[in-house]
Amino acid sequence: MSDQITLLTFKAGRVDFNPPSKHLKPLPQKGKITVSRSNDEDAPLLSFVWEPRGSSKNDPSVERDELMIFPGEAEWLPVSQCKTGRVCVLKFNSSSQRSFFWLQDPPAGDKLDEISGADLKIATRINTLLEDVFADEVDITQDANEAAAPNGDDVEMADSASPSNNTTTQTPNLTNLLRSIVIPSSESGSATNSADILASSTPILNITDAITPSQIASYASSLDESDPKLTNLYKLLPSEIPHNKYELLRVLQSPQFLQGLNSLSSTLHSSEGYNVGQLVSQELGMPYRGEGIEGFLRGVLAALDEEQHPDANQDGDAEMQE
Amino acid sequence: MDKSTRHANTPTHKCRDIRTHSIHTTHSTMSSSGWNTLESDAGVFTELVESLGVKSVEINELLSLDADQLRAVAPLYGVIFLFKYSHSALAPTTPGIPQDGSYDPDAEHAIFFARQKIQNACATQAILSIVLNRSDIQLGSALTEFKAFVEGFDSELRGETLSNSELIRLTHNSFSRPTPFVDETQLQRQAGDDDDLYHFIAYLPVNGTLYELDGLQPYPISHGACTDETFSEKIVEVLYRRIARYPADEVRFNLLAVCHDRRELLAAVGDTEGLLREEEKRAEWRRENVLRRENFVGLIYEVLKGVLGHSVVNKGGVAFEKMISDAKAKTQKRLEEAQRRKMQSNSW
């Protein structure tokens, strides 16, 4: 609009965030954010627009989104706890509204996944404007774009044809980004490092989400006929079932066994105030490691550990049965 | 290929493992509604009816609504029509005028008809509606007593008596899946049925008339004159009319035939091959019923331990933690899918 003064533009994609889920999901479409204000000095409103650019403009399902923001109503924060992507949030102070974005400008230097100095400059600029729409207009869009000279290997987004009207954008590897933002990465050993925003307290709803029926069958199948572990499994079969590997595998792959896994999962998960996990671990004679399916699996691990290292000192097993 | 060895016909509720046993009995004493849900399976129903003392009767699933198929399982005592519907708006009962056929209030005393009092009992009730109305079936002592006891009652009281019958209820429940703990109605729903509802309706010829016995209806419904000989033809017509009333993709139907023990018939005519096949079928039913009674907690525990030792722990310390976080991600994903689907189906 001709009566809008553009204050700042930069390339950014949207990130889906739907409470009560704490899950962030970056969307792949190319976009840009334009921060502008009205020419009219009596309207101290900041216009914050996200719109698709390049090939994403052709996608009818992708819509332009405009927010009109009063001074002091919101702030723009890089999500620094997210070490695997350049995610920022437009956070409103008086409501729970939050809009997440991921920066699509080529990052300075070779750190693809971290908030760069240029990113912080943008953030500062946005926050300044959010406080005062008439703050000094220093055009830093040049800075942001210049910060990254397009270089040799481009990683284009999967859904883009090479746009002729766009400077080539070196985007971080999208698959990696999607995967790594969504789940707190434990590869760096810093599972506890992830943001409150990211899922860390999801309960597991079914044992089969951790160990699949086919893993169970493969394991049983791999056991040698003479292995005492196999004999132990036979002992746990219903009495009318013959004790051989063929029948064992039939049982492990039966709908009734799968139903048993589902039932136990339900029981462990929905304790409804009863300490079901405690009861189950007592019944089975395994160490108690908490409620829910996670607690149960940790208990199984602890039991395995005891079996493998029977002489090691065990601590914290106040509820351990003989 | 190993075949399971033959076993005596009486179902024994052996609890394999003291641990699973104690969890199971905790459940039984705490259960409030009293009647558990049963899997709708011919093998389950056959063993159920045998456990009630009925002789020489089996129940088979018919895969198509076809008079020839029905004749092939003669002598046919009756059929049970099973509705599975996922939306309560499609519930098959509307009190008032029946949608097909006519109410026969007088038949209420001439035949065994009971009002359904408990949803979970409906399968057993449908089976009883057939066997208790046949003079050519040996009921065994318990059911003969029951039938005599309720002879003079009206259908309401018969229904009450049935739902209060310890023997029938306990036998019925012995075929349900053991859930390891507490509120079994909630657990069974979570076990993946997503709000599917079942209804069972019995049809058989009695006193020269084809009756529809539906415990949710106030009276038996007559569909006109019918004998054992013409039953196969007539029932197909009646059921086709019934099915036509429902949108095809929202209701699923099953047809169960209550018929004479096929092994006896095959043995009588010396059909050794056929007999062998029947024995195999029975062995398979027995095996499945044995598995159904297990909650498998002990076996699950041991195999999970084995899998952890075999393919998780030996990969290093963080492998277990990764397994946990991957599992959480999977759960998360399924929840979102379910949420998405729920939102899409909110066009109801």
XYZ file of C-alpha atoms in Angstrom:
670
model
C 0.000 0.000 0.000
C 1.360 3.344 -0.968
C 0.607 4.932 2.349
C 2.605 2.352 4.241
C 6.187 2.881 5.026
C 8.195 -0.270 4.996
C 10.539 -0.384 7.899
C 12.069 -3.800 7.668
C 11.818 -6.960 5.611
C 13.498 -10.283 6.021
C 12.961 -13.810 4.878
C 11.162 -16.107 7.260
C 9.030 -19.219 7.323
C 6.174 -19.988 9.663
C 6.287 -22.455 12.490
C 3.146 -24.211 13.661
C 2.450 -24.129 17.311
C -0.812 -25.462 18.728
C -1.195 -25.467 22.475
C -1.676 -27.540 24.596
C 0.816 -29.480 22.497
C 4.302 -28.143 23.145
C 5.357 -29.216 19.710
C 6.900 -26.816 17.206
C 6.556 -27.695 13.575
C 8.350 -25.584 10.966
C 6.446 -25.215 7.699
C 8.533 -25.449 4.554
C 6.988 -22.632 2.506
C 9.200 -19.664 1.606
C 8.060 -16.415 3.046
C 8.989 -13.018 4.178
C 8.087 -10.724 6.987
C 7.451 -7.089 6.305
C 7.299 -4.663 9.158
C 5.742 -1.370 8.215
C 3.734 1.548 9.523
C 1.183 3.919 8.191
C 2.269 7.201 6.711
C -0.168 8.846 9.044
C 1.565 10.044 12.159
C -1.601 9.718 14.164
C -1.671 5.980 13.696
C 1.165 4.525 15.705
C 0.354 1.019 14.646
C 2.940 -1.396 13.472
C 1.966 -3.682 10.664
C 3.547 -7.072 10.859
C 2.934 -9.117 7.738
C 3.979 -12.595 6.814
C 3.444 -13.578 3.199
C 4.658 -16.252 0.863
C 7.357 -15.462 -1.649
C 8.846 -17.114 -4.668
C 7.236 -20.379 -5.648
C 5.214 -20.480 -2.469
C 3.165 -17.600 -3.840
C 1.602 -20.058 -6.242
C 0.245 -22.216 -3.487
C -3.373 -21.223 -2.853
C -3.393 -22.807 0.582
C -0.707 -20.476 1.811
C -2.166 -17.230 3.022
C -0.823 -13.840 3.822
C -1.139 -12.998 7.456
C -1.195 -9.495 8.840
C -1.059 -8.344 12.403
C -1.584 -4.797 13.557
C 0.320 -4.219 16.743
C 0.149 -1.343 19.188
C 3.308 -0.098 20.827
C 4.354 -2.192 23.767
C 1.940 -4.971 22.912
C 4.466 -7.517 21.781
C 8.090 -8.460 21.590
C 10.248 -10.455 19.230
C 12.457 -13.053 20.777
C 14.948 -15.438 19.284
C 14.368 -18.842 20.781
C 17.906 -19.381 21.891
C 17.207 -22.643 23.675
C 16.557 -24.137 20.277
C 20.065 -25.009 19.215
C 19.048 -26.686 16.021
C 17.381 -23.922 14.085
C 16.937 -20.167 13.899
C 13.536 -19.847 15.464
C 12.028 -16.631 16.731
C 8.763 -15.842 18.369
C 6.478 -12.848 18.223
C 5.107 -12.870 21.701
C 2.191 -10.795 22.903
C 2.374 -9.444 26.395
C -1.228 -9.271 27.424
C -2.465 -12.424 25.801
C -1.146 -15.906 25.227
C -0.850 -15.315 21.512
C 2.464 -16.360 20.077
C 3.613 -16.635 16.492
C 6.717 -18.607 15.711
C 8.908 -18.159 12.665
C 12.157 -19.537 11.379
C 14.663 -17.325 9.671
C 15.259 -18.032 6.034
C 17.899 -15.485 5.241
C 21.220 -17.111 4.600
C 23.009 -17.113 7.903
C 26.259 -15.347 8.427
C 29.271 -17.579 8.585
C 28.915 -21.329 8.572
C 26.720 -21.852 11.586
C 23.527 -22.845 9.857
C 21.495 -23.557 12.908
C 22.285 -20.777 15.272
C 20.975 -17.305 15.704
C 23.595 -15.085 14.142
C 24.687 -11.573 14.887
C 22.656 -10.370 11.943
C 19.616 -12.146 13.320
C 20.057 -10.392 16.615
C 20.317 -7.096 14.853
C 16.985 -7.729 13.223
C 15.534 -8.732 16.530
C 16.726 -5.584 18.173
C 15.327 -3.528 15.366
C 11.934 -5.198 15.556
C 11.740 -4.731 19.290
C 12.648 -1.124 18.971
C 9.835 -0.659 16.522
C 7.436 -2.597 18.666
C 8.082 -0.088 21.394
C 8.070 2.919 19.175
C 6.942 2.731 15.604
C 8.614 5.988 14.790
C 12.018 4.930 15.997
C 14.920 5.844 13.809
C 14.716 4.233 10.489
C 17.962 2.616 9.800
C 17.576 0.396 6.806
C 19.209 -2.771 7.837
C 17.617 -4.988 5.233
C 20.758 -4.411 3.192
C 22.854 -5.604 6.098
C 20.886 -8.783 6.552
C 21.032 -9.745 2.914
C 24.628 -8.777 2.439
C 25.691 -10.762 5.426
C 25.591 -13.907 3.406
C 27.130 -13.934 0.015
C 25.443 -16.617 -1.976
C 27.869 -19.401 -2.210
C 28.382 -22.485 -4.200
C 26.223 -25.212 -2.804
C 22.629 -24.302 -2.409
C 20.232 -26.415 -0.536
C 16.913 -25.577 -2.059
C 13.687 -26.356 -0.345
C 11.951 -29.412 -1.628
C 8.918 -27.636 -2.978
C 10.573 -24.854 -4.885
C 11.329 -24.627 -8.525
C 14.371 -22.423 -8.898
C 12.855 -18.982 -8.801
C 14.373 -16.531 -11.173
C 13.206 -13.517 -9.262
C 14.895 -14.557 -6.073
C 18.409 -14.428 -4.951
C 19.391 -17.983 -4.326
C 18.688 -18.749 -0.757
C 20.925 -21.109 0.990
C 18.565 -22.672 3.429
C 19.604 -25.079 6.079
C 18.923 -28.656 5.142
C 15.180 -28.737 5.556
C 14.782 -32.313 6.595
C 17.346 -31.896 9.261
C 15.733 -28.746 10.474
C 12.288 -30.257 10.653
C 13.500 -33.279 12.446
C 15.648 -31.459 14.861
C 13.277 -28.744 15.873
C 10.481 -31.119 16.526
C 12.183 -33.412 18.973
C 14.622 -32.505 21.692
C 17.766 -34.036 20.381
C 19.422 -36.429 22.743
C 22.378 -37.095 20.462
C 24.343 -34.259 21.934
C 23.595 -35.719 25.310
C 21.712 -32.628 26.240
C 18.161 -33.831 26.362
C 17.590 -31.559 29.285
C 18.837 -28.601 27.329
C 15.737 -28.252 25.201
C 13.257 -25.476 25.655
C 10.144 -25.712 27.818
C 8.370 -25.029 24.601
C 9.526 -28.259 23.068
C 7.991 -31.524 24.090
C 9.701 -33.041 27.050
C 6.836 -34.268 29.107
C 4.861 -36.324 26.610
C 3.882 -39.595 28.116
C 4.284 -42.733 26.082
C 0.864 -44.168 25.343
C 1.721 -47.651 24.206
C 4.580 -50.013 24.917
C 4.683 -50.714 21.187
C 5.770 -47.131 20.561
C 9.026 -48.087 22.250
C 9.381 -51.740 21.348
C 7.430 -53.016 18.387
C 5.781 -56.438 18.077
C 8.104 -57.229 15.208
C 11.125 -56.450 17.368
C 9.720 -58.852 19.916
C 9.232 -61.554 17.298
C 12.708 -61.007 15.848
C 14.221 -61.323 19.260
C 12.440 -64.577 20.023
C 13.317 -65.875 16.603
C 16.980 -65.124 17.162
C 17.218 -67.247 20.280
C 19.008 -70.504 19.949
C 17.089 -73.689 20.792
C 19.453 -74.392 23.650
C 19.283 -70.899 25.100
C 17.840 -70.934 28.639
C 16.138 -67.643 27.847
C 13.996 -69.564 25.392
C 13.039 -72.132 28.013
C 12.019 -69.321 30.341
C 9.727 -67.959 27.693
C 8.137 -71.360 27.169
C 7.315 -71.498 30.864
C 5.266 -68.357 30.467
C 3.119 -69.712 27.676
C -0.426 -70.838 28.484
C -0.352 -74.435 29.607
C -2.109 -75.848 26.568
C 0.410 -74.410 24.134
C 3.255 -76.753 23.127
C 6.744 -75.650 24.097
C 8.501 -75.002 20.869
C 9.775 -71.989 19.004
C 7.131 -72.219 16.309
C 4.306 -72.047 18.822
C 6.050 -69.325 20.796
C 6.317 -67.180 17.700
C 2.698 -67.857 16.839
C 1.684 -66.610 20.249
C 3.912 -63.533 20.087
C 2.348 -62.635 16.765
C -1.232 -63.403 17.742
C -3.896 -60.702 18.034
C -4.427 -61.809 21.623
C -0.830 -61.059 22.540
C -1.017 -57.689 20.862
C -4.189 -57.049 22.791
C -2.273 -57.953 25.934
C 0.329 -55.299 25.080
C -2.423 -52.765 24.521
C -4.144 -53.653 27.768
C -1.002 -53.444 29.820
C -0.144 -50.153 28.144
C -3.577 -48.770 28.987
C -3.285 -49.928 32.540
C 0.123 -48.411 33.080
C -0.780 -45.189 31.386
C -4.091 -44.398 32.926
C -3.383 -45.010 36.569
C -6.029 -42.549 37.634
C -4.487 -42.006 41.026
C -3.730 -45.642 41.773
C -0.045 -46.458 41.828
C -0.468 -49.050 39.168
C 3.180 -49.013 38.189
C 4.130 -49.826 41.718
C 1.682 -52.708 41.839
C 2.808 -54.137 38.541
C 6.466 -53.955 39.458
C 5.696 -55.639 42.753
C 3.771 -58.390 41.035
C 6.560 -58.990 38.583
C 9.351 -58.693 41.110
C 11.106 -55.942 39.221
C 12.573 -52.655 40.484
C 10.118 -49.800 40.598
C 11.163 -46.877 38.478
C 8.073 -44.763 38.384
C 4.618 -44.711 36.920
C 3.483 -44.872 33.350
C 4.977 -46.782 30.496
C 8.243 -44.913 30.770
C 8.547 -45.904 34.426
C 7.736 -49.477 33.519
C 10.370 -49.627 30.794
C 12.938 -48.127 33.111
C 12.042 -50.809 35.615
C 12.547 -53.505 33.007
C 15.918 -51.988 32.185
C 16.865 -51.973 35.855
C 15.826 -55.606 36.176
C 17.960 -56.472 33.167
C 20.848 -54.624 34.682
C 20.518 -56.581 37.899
C 20.497 -59.809 35.988
C 23.573 -58.897 34.041
C 25.462 -57.481 37.018
C 24.183 -59.381 40.005
C 26.985 -58.336 42.317
C 26.984 -54.643 41.602
C 25.772 -52.297 44.289
C 22.261 -51.179 43.588
C 21.147 -47.892 45.015
C 17.769 -46.259 45.151
C 15.883 -49.511 45.147
C 13.793 -48.922 48.192
C 10.863 -50.704 46.612
C 12.821 -53.500 45.099
C 11.341 -56.891 45.674
C 13.511 -59.977 46.158
C 3.653 -78.493 11.629
C 2.700 -79.225 15.188
C -0.923 -79.609 16.003
C -2.160 -78.844 19.444
C -3.138 -81.967 21.275
C -6.756 -82.694 21.933
C -8.162 -81.589 25.205
C -11.264 -82.193 27.203
C -14.155 -80.070 26.226
C -14.566 -78.274 29.501
C -12.857 -74.916 29.533
C -10.509 -74.623 32.432
C -9.705 -71.177 33.587
C -6.169 -71.959 34.548
C -4.139 -68.983 35.501
C -0.732 -69.675 34.156
C 1.200 -67.563 36.540
C 0.495 -66.642 40.128
C 1.307 -63.077 39.247
C -1.203 -62.758 36.466
C -3.756 -64.564 38.593
C -3.577 -62.111 41.446
C -3.878 -59.137 39.176
C -6.858 -60.733 37.501
C -8.829 -61.472 40.630
C -8.287 -57.968 41.860
C -10.105 -56.931 38.744
C -13.061 -59.277 39.118
C -13.970 -58.253 42.615
C -13.787 -54.606 41.732
C -15.871 -54.754 38.576
C -19.145 -52.934 39.005
C -21.268 -53.459 35.923
C -20.753 -57.178 36.332
C -20.788 -58.159 32.693
C -17.678 -57.837 30.560
C -17.572 -57.314 26.839
C -16.934 -60.353 24.700
C -15.202 -60.566 21.402
C -17.767 -61.370 18.721
C -16.266 -64.575 17.511
C -17.859 -67.896 16.568
C -15.266 -69.773 18.591
C -15.992 -67.699 21.673
C -19.735 -68.173 21.380
C -19.488 -71.891 20.707
C -17.423 -72.521 23.782
C -19.687 -70.212 25.759
C -22.810 -72.096 24.852
C -21.072 -75.401 25.637
C -19.983 -74.084 29.025
C -23.557 -73.227 29.796
C -24.317 -76.901 29.404
C -25.910 -76.907 25.975
C -25.192 -80.071 24.007
C -24.330 -80.514 20.363
C -24.654 -76.901 19.311
C -22.093 -74.802 17.547
C -22.051 -71.315 16.168
C -20.500 -70.457 12.847
C -19.972 -67.219 11.109
C -21.527 -66.966 7.678
C -19.700 -64.779 5.284
C -22.576 -63.956 3.013
C -26.299 -63.609 3.221
C -27.229 -66.517 1.066
C -29.938 -69.144 1.447
C -27.674 -71.896 0.111
C -25.034 -71.130 2.688
C -27.654 -71.320 5.395
C -28.937 -74.634 4.112
C -25.387 -75.961 4.064
C -25.208 -75.695 7.850
C -28.466 -77.557 8.469
C -29.885 -78.381 10.919
C -30.088 -74.674 11.510
C -31.591 -73.606 14.808
C -31.599 -69.881 14.205
C -29.412 -66.976 13.240
C -27.950 -64.071 15.134
C -27.606 -60.875 13.285
C -24.892 -58.605 14.578
C -24.783 -54.884 14.005
C -21.651 -52.925 14.551
C -22.257 -49.210 14.303
C -20.074 -46.278 15.131
C -22.531 -43.515 15.684
C -25.313 -43.635 18.191
C -27.649 -41.987 15.710
C -27.642 -45.259 13.875
C -28.775 -47.256 16.877
C -31.105 -49.837 15.468
C -33.914 -49.457 17.930
C -36.845 -47.145 17.772
C -39.604 -47.994 20.178
C -43.070 -47.834 18.693
C -43.976 -49.530 15.484
C -41.332 -51.926 14.257
C -39.857 -50.914 10.941
C -40.583 -54.325 9.498
C -42.871 -57.092 10.647
C -45.344 -56.647 13.488
C -45.310 -56.834 17.235
C -46.724 -60.005 18.664
C -47.460 -59.256 22.293
C -49.115 -62.630 22.834
C -45.951 -64.421 21.888
C -44.259 -62.854 24.878
C -45.444 -65.699 27.038
C -45.555 -68.438 24.452
C -41.891 -68.145 23.707
C -38.804 -67.134 25.598
C -38.288 -63.430 25.112
C -36.355 -61.229 27.500
C -35.759 -57.509 27.571
C -32.138 -56.540 27.420
C -31.001 -54.980 30.643
C -27.254 -54.795 30.185
C -25.447 -53.819 27.019
C -22.514 -56.153 27.576
C -24.792 -59.150 27.997
C -26.390 -58.802 24.577
C -24.441 -61.546 22.825
C -25.243 -64.126 25.477
C -28.818 -62.972 25.568
C -29.198 -63.433 21.806
C -27.757 -66.924 21.979
C -30.108 -67.847 24.801
C -33.026 -66.434 22.835
C -32.411 -69.123 20.287
C -31.474 -72.152 22.341
C -34.194 -71.621 24.922
C -36.808 -71.582 22.179
C -35.859 -74.859 20.532
C -37.392 -78.061 21.732
C -34.824 -80.002 19.734
C -31.808 -78.776 21.720
C -30.553 -80.420 24.908
C -30.040 -77.537 27.293
C -28.283 -79.236 30.145
C -29.484 -78.934 33.709
C -28.606 -75.319 34.495
C -30.421 -73.794 31.552
C -33.361 -76.170 31.839
C -33.782 -74.938 35.389
C -33.435 -71.341 34.329
C -36.009 -71.721 31.583
C -38.487 -73.300 33.930
C -37.864 -70.666 36.549
C -38.708 -67.768 34.261
C -41.550 -69.504 32.450
C -44.324 -67.418 33.931
C -42.442 -64.108 33.995
C -42.961 -61.231 31.637
C -40.127 -60.158 29.408
C -38.926 -57.439 31.767
C -38.595 -59.796 34.660
C -36.981 -62.427 32.496
C -34.396 -59.885 31.456
C -33.747 -58.934 35.076
C -33.417 -62.541 36.100
C -30.987 -63.213 33.309
C -28.791 -60.286 34.177
C -28.780 -61.354 37.806
C -27.940 -64.955 37.098
C -24.561 -65.615 38.683
C -24.006 -68.749 36.670
C -24.705 -67.137 33.329
C -22.811 -63.977 34.160
C -19.726 -65.768 35.438
C -19.668 -68.108 32.480
C -20.070 -65.167 30.135
C -17.260 -63.278 31.869
C -14.909 -66.222 31.744
C -14.664 -65.614 28.006
C -13.747 -61.985 28.260
C -10.218 -60.669 28.056
C -8.644 -60.190 31.423
C -7.656 -56.582 31.875
C -4.941 -56.187 34.441
C -6.570 -53.641 36.671
C -9.290 -51.348 37.904
C -11.986 -49.774 35.806
C -12.322 -52.248 33.019
C -14.924 -50.354 31.052
C -12.579 -47.466 30.620
C -9.672 -49.696 29.789
C -11.587 -51.716 27.290
C -12.641 -48.624 25.504
C -9.096 -47.380 25.409
C -8.004 -50.709 24.086
C -8.994 -49.439 20.702
C -12.663 -49.900 20.055
C -13.210 -46.213 19.428
C -16.820 -46.107 20.411
C -18.139 -48.878 18.208
C -21.417 -50.155 19.472
C -22.788 -53.612 19.026
C -26.244 -54.957 18.884
C -27.309 -58.583 18.538
C -30.685 -59.750 17.285
C -31.887 -63.326 17.208
C -34.124 -64.783 14.503
C -35.689 -68.220 14.481
C -38.858 -70.052 13.521
C -41.004 -70.972 16.514
C -44.539 -72.332 16.442
C -44.723 -71.852 12.690
C -43.731 -68.175 12.761
C -40.494 -66.376 12.013
C -39.669 -64.291 15.068
C -37.240 -61.479 15.492
C -36.132 -61.341 19.131
C -34.546 -58.024 19.960
C -34.072 -57.281 23.645
C -34.326 -53.576 23.015
C -37.813 -53.935 21.534
C -40.878 -54.240 23.765
C -42.175 -57.461 22.172
C -41.162 -60.253 19.861
C -41.597 -59.219 16.236
C -43.340 -61.556 13.854
C -42.353 -61.794 10.185
C -45.103 -64.169 9.185
C -45.431 -67.880 8.712
C -42.243 -69.908 8.624
C -41.019 -73.428 9.268
C -37.555 -74.911 9.702
C -37.690 -75.819 6.012
C -38.548 -72.358 4.744
C -36.440 -70.503 7.281
C -33.331 -70.179 5.114
C -35.263 -68.477 2.327
C -37.372 -66.219 4.477
C -34.625 -65.012 6.755
C -32.548 -63.865 3.804
C -35.406 -61.680 2.602
C -36.005 -60.232 6.057
C -32.356 -59.472 6.586
C -31.937 -57.875 3.173
C -34.773 -55.538 3.991
C -33.119 -54.738 7.272
C -29.713 -54.034 5.805
C -31.246 -51.777 3.176
C -32.410 -49.422 5.893
C -28.894 -48.391 6.842
C -26.206 -46.393 5.028
C -23.802 -49.030 3.843
C -20.592 -47.504 5.014
C -21.675 -46.653 8.519
C -22.877 -49.966 9.806
C -21.197 -53.317 9.642
C -23.103 -56.548 9.788
C -22.189 -60.066 10.763
C -24.272 -63.162 10.541
C -23.891 -66.038 12.938
C -25.636 -69.362 12.416
C -26.626 -71.389 15.445
C -26.528 -74.941 14.210
C -25.927 -78.508 15.161
C -22.431 -79.708 16.042
C -20.995 -80.475 12.629
C -18.614 -83.097 13.896
C -21.539 -85.302 14.890
C -23.179 -84.920 11.500
C -19.993 -85.668 9.615
C -19.172 -88.652 11.793
C -22.666 -90.015 11.229
C -22.201 -90.070 7.460
C -18.636 -91.280 7.642
C -17.082 -88.153 6.113
C -13.604 -88.554 7.582
C -12.050 -85.710 5.670
C -14.784 -83.313 6.616
C -14.526 -84.482 10.186
C -10.804 -83.833 10.197
C -11.367 -80.307 8.989
C -13.935 -79.725 11.690
C -11.557 -80.991 14.340
C -8.905 -78.621 13.095
C -11.377 -75.771 13.256
C -12.256 -76.703 16.816
C -8.606 -76.961 17.811
C -8.007 -73.509 16.435
C -10.990 -72.140 18.346
C -9.737 -73.760 21.518
C -6.292 -72.334 21.046
C -7.642 -68.840 20.484
C -9.850 -69.055 23.545
C -6.878 -70.146 25.613
C -4.935 -67.140 24.395
C -7.861 -64.835 25.013
C -7.859 -65.663 28.697
C -4.266 -64.634 29.175
C -3.245 -61.129 30.081
C 0.322 -62.047 29.125
C 1.891 -59.740 31.656
C 4.573 -62.249 32.649
C 5.454 -63.084 29.057
C 5.480 -59.428 28.043
C 7.864 -58.600 30.848
C 10.306 -61.346 29.887
C 10.348 -60.585 26.174
C 10.738 -56.865 26.740
C 13.681 -57.587 28.993
C 15.072 -59.824 26.295
C 14.663 -57.234 23.566
C 16.316 -54.566 25.695
C 19.232 -56.834 26.419
C 19.531 -58.028 22.884
C 19.104 -54.953 20.762
C 19.044 -51.834 22.892
C 21.429 -51.953 25.796
C 24.221 -53.503 23.802
C 24.235 -50.459 21.566
C 25.495 -48.212 24.285
C 24.166 -46.099 27.102
C 22.184 -43.512 25.196
C 20.348 -46.083 23.111
C 17.744 -46.627 25.801
C 17.183 -42.914 26.229
C 16.845 -42.529 22.512
C 14.308 -45.347 22.469
C 12.298 -43.469 25.082
C 12.397 -40.166 23.266
C 11.592 -41.794 19.938
C 8.636 -43.478 21.582
C 7.388 -40.161 22.894
C 7.669 -38.691 19.433
C 5.641 -41.553 17.997
C 2.967 -41.088 20.598
C 2.919 -37.375 19.903
C 2.493 -37.995 16.215
C -0.385 -40.399 16.720
C -2.138 -37.940 18.988
C -1.855 -35.238 16.385
C -3.162 -37.537 13.694
C -6.091 -38.433 15.862
C -6.711 -34.783 16.599
C -6.626 -33.948 12.939
C -9.026 -36.743 12.094
C -11.347 -35.719 14.861
C -11.419 -32.180 13.573
C -12.174 -33.384 10.083
C -15.009 -35.567 11.217
C -16.619 -32.788 13.181
C -18.897 -32.208 10.253
C -21.391 -34.398 12.051
